[in-house]
Amino acid sequence: MDSTDNTAQAVDYTARSLAAEVGLALLVLTSLLCSSSSEPFTLDDTALVYVVTYTDKDDAWTTAESSRLTARLVEASLADDKLDEFITQCLLHDTLRPLFSKSSTRLTASGRPLQISRPPSGMQSMTSLDNISQEHEKLHAASGFKWAVMSCSKAAVGRHWPLFLPILLSLVEDHNTAVRVKGLRILGHFLDKCPPNTILSAGVDNVIQDAVFPTLLFLPSTTPENESIELLYPAYRVLLQVAQLDPDVKSLRRRRFLDKLLRDGIFVGHYHASQHARIVEVLMNITKDIISCLGIFTAKHLQVNIIGIVNIITAAY
């Protein structure tokens, strides 16, 4: 990954997180002072777009108290019947989609998978956020998107998935490690929300596979070991989720993809990074999960698996 990938992580968020907490506390106090039974205080959509970026207490710029205050403001401003509409129209369609939009070889302009993928142009497409030098702007936007995925109803996600997909692809293919990791985790939440039949029938599973699979090859020495580990776990987890969207363990489509995950993911990864014990540990942990999914169909890979395990054991001496 690029040496500038740690830009976002290098930002000192201590003062910013405390300032945000104070600002959110003032908003809550204002809402208490200005509300009445006939006219409750609510934030407008523009303000809410900014506020929801402080919902995740795991973000460096968000304290636990900020997250609690944000949840209170959102609950007071968005009734249940307005939540999905705000997410799909204001946050996704009007705000985040334009920020993360880029020409895609996999999607139509409406966000649906292309029946025939266009060949790549040779130059990576840019989003409007790529022009911003501070990578933390992308992370802020991604936090708002994570809230959207987590808060939107399953029914709305199933209907409006083309609004989510372009943003997801932009995040999981980002050159910045922190952004890509966050995108992979959000993609996992999306797969939990979107009905499996919708994903499979529309061909979204193939689009996700094509977007995520290259991350499996972010290995030492081209990628720092710590960053590689950060990326490998969520990438493999997402691909395992995709494989299991088809509940039929005998499904040829499912078996072929799990075979590919072992052959072109685990085995290739071990070949290129066998000298890195922590990477091998990650690959072995994921191998266990893939074998669990394949069951008896793992048999054809046993020879390679056994050779790999023997190599790992003998390398310790």
Tab-separated table of C-alpha atoms in Angstrom, residues 115-239:
chain	number	residue	atom	x	y	z
A	115	GLN	CA	-24.184	-7.931	-17.663
A	116	ILE	CA	-20.853	-7.610	-19.490
A	117	SER	CA	-18.068	-5.850	-17.616
A	118	ARG	CA	-16.216	-3.106	-19.426
A	119	PRO	CA	-12.437	-3.552	-19.667
A	120	PRO	CA	-10.534	-1.314	-17.224
A	121	SER	CA	-9.156	1.894	-18.679
A	122	GLY	CA	-5.702	1.332	-17.197
A	123	MET	CA	-6.029	4.356	-14.935
A	124	GLN	CA	-7.889	4.026	-11.639
A	125	SER	CA	-11.049	6.107	-11.456
A	126	MET	CA	-11.138	8.918	-8.952
A	127	THR	CA	-13.891	9.933	-6.575
A	128	SER	CA	-14.492	13.520	-5.522
A	129	LEU	CA	-13.015	12.622	-2.139
A	130	ASP	CA	-9.732	11.585	-3.762
A	131	ASN	CA	-9.034	15.263	-4.316
A	132	ILE	CA	-9.031	15.893	-0.570
A	133	SER	CA	-5.564	15.593	0.911
A	134	GLN	CA	-6.797	14.590	4.360
A	135	GLU	CA	-7.831	10.938	4.236
A	136	HIS	CA	-9.844	11.371	7.433
A	137	GLU	CA	-12.562	13.017	5.338
A	138	LYS	CA	-13.200	9.652	3.721
A	139	LEU	CA	-13.284	7.952	7.096
A	140	HIS	CA	-15.833	10.479	8.383
A	141	ALA	CA	-18.026	9.859	5.352
A	142	ALA	CA	-17.608	6.103	5.791
A	143	SER	CA	-18.840	6.399	9.379
A	144	GLY	CA	-22.014	8.065	8.175
A	145	PHE	CA	-22.406	5.262	5.658
A	146	LYS	CA	-21.878	2.608	8.326
A	147	TRP	CA	-24.666	4.169	10.362
A	148	ALA	CA	-26.890	4.086	7.273
A	149	VAL	CA	-26.273	0.378	6.716
A	150	MET	CA	-26.790	-0.469	10.384
A	151	SER	CA	-29.909	1.685	10.813
A	152	CYS	CA	-31.766	1.115	7.551
A	153	SER	CA	-34.486	-1.527	7.662
A	154	LYS	CA	-33.896	-4.836	5.897
A	155	ALA	CA	-36.844	-4.141	3.621
A	156	ALA	CA	-35.403	-0.775	2.545
A	157	VAL	CA	-31.931	-2.248	1.980
A	158	GLY	CA	-33.508	-4.933	-0.183
A	159	ARG	CA	-35.342	-2.322	-2.269
A	160	HIS	CA	-32.585	0.279	-2.524
A	161	TRP	CA	-29.440	-1.875	-2.687
A	162	PRO	CA	-28.225	-0.097	-5.892
A	163	LEU	CA	-27.727	3.020	-3.737
A	164	PHE	CA	-25.460	1.119	-1.347
A	165	LEU	CA	-23.396	-0.909	-3.811
A	166	PRO	CA	-21.351	1.849	-5.546
A	167	ILE	CA	-20.318	3.312	-2.178
A	168	LEU	CA	-19.372	-0.125	-0.862
A	169	LEU	CA	-17.202	-0.857	-3.895
A	170	SER	CA	-15.502	2.525	-3.662
A	171	LEU	CA	-14.608	1.883	-0.009
A	172	VAL	CA	-13.377	-1.713	-0.374
A	173	GLU	CA	-11.195	-0.762	-3.355
A	174	ASP	CA	-9.740	2.389	-1.774
A	175	HIS	CA	-5.948	2.750	-1.789
A	176	ASN	CA	-5.940	3.773	1.888
A	177	THR	CA	-5.697	0.852	4.314
A	178	ALA	CA	-7.888	2.371	7.035
A	179	VAL	CA	-10.629	3.240	4.537
A	180	ARG	CA	-10.482	-0.187	2.892
A	181	VAL	CA	-10.652	-2.014	6.237
A	182	LYS	CA	-13.636	0.064	7.294
A	183	GLY	CA	-15.302	-0.577	3.943
A	184	LEU	CA	-14.837	-4.342	4.292
A	185	ARG	CA	-16.423	-4.308	7.735
A	186	ILE	CA	-19.354	-2.240	6.498
A	187	LEU	CA	-19.761	-4.656	3.599
A	188	GLY	CA	-20.111	-7.458	6.141
A	189	HIS	CA	-22.980	-5.576	7.802
A	190	PHE	CA	-24.581	-4.977	4.402
A	191	LEU	CA	-24.495	-8.699	3.618
A	192	ASP	CA	-26.250	-9.361	6.925
A	193	LYS	CA	-28.983	-6.860	6.020
A	194	CYS	CA	-29.635	-7.419	2.322
A	195	PRO	CA	-31.786	-10.480	1.499
A	196	PRO	CA	-29.585	-13.279	0.071
A	197	ASN	CA	-32.003	-13.919	-2.794
A	198	THR	CA	-31.678	-10.287	-3.875
A	199	ILE	CA	-27.882	-10.461	-3.893
A	200	LEU	CA	-27.735	-13.763	-5.764
A	201	SER	CA	-30.450	-13.064	-8.323
A	202	ALA	CA	-29.004	-9.660	-9.250
A	203	GLY	CA	-25.430	-10.943	-9.562
A	204	VAL	CA	-24.224	-8.701	-6.721
A	205	ASP	CA	-22.288	-11.632	-5.246
A	206	ASN	CA	-20.040	-11.778	-8.322
A	207	VAL	CA	-19.417	-8.030	-8.212
A	208	ILE	CA	-18.437	-8.221	-4.535
A	209	GLN	CA	-16.121	-11.168	-5.157
A	210	ASP	CA	-14.324	-9.317	-7.955
A	211	ALA	CA	-13.924	-6.206	-5.799
A	212	VAL	CA	-12.692	-7.915	-2.622
A	213	PHE	CA	-10.555	-10.769	-3.957
A	214	PRO	CA	-7.519	-8.583	-4.876
A	215	THR	CA	-7.205	-7.605	-1.193
A	216	LEU	CA	-6.194	-11.203	-0.406
A	217	LEU	CA	-2.929	-10.516	-2.231
A	218	PHE	CA	-1.978	-7.486	-0.124
A	219	LEU	CA	0.857	-9.448	1.450
A	220	PRO	CA	4.408	-8.765	2.647
A	221	SER	CA	6.699	-7.510	1.285
A	222	THR	CA	4.622	-5.223	-0.936
A	223	THR	CA	2.330	-4.490	2.027
A	224	PRO	CA	3.546	-3.964	5.620
A	225	GLU	CA	2.754	-7.019	7.748
A	226	ASN	CA	0.511	-5.167	10.220
A	227	GLU	CA	-1.561	-3.656	7.407
A	228	SER	CA	-1.781	-7.008	5.667
A	229	ILE	CA	-3.237	-8.630	8.787
A	230	GLU	CA	-5.714	-5.767	9.191
A	231	LEU	CA	-6.927	-6.354	5.642
A	232	LEU	CA	-6.880	-10.140	5.377
A	233	TYR	CA	-9.275	-10.961	8.209
A	234	PRO	CA	-12.204	-8.764	7.099
A	235	ALA	CA	-11.615	-9.578	3.416
A	236	TYR	CA	-11.773	-13.333	3.972
A	237	ARG	CA	-14.742	-12.941	6.346
A	238	VAL	CA	-16.695	-11.034	3.701
A	239	LEU	CA	-15.910	-13.600	1.012
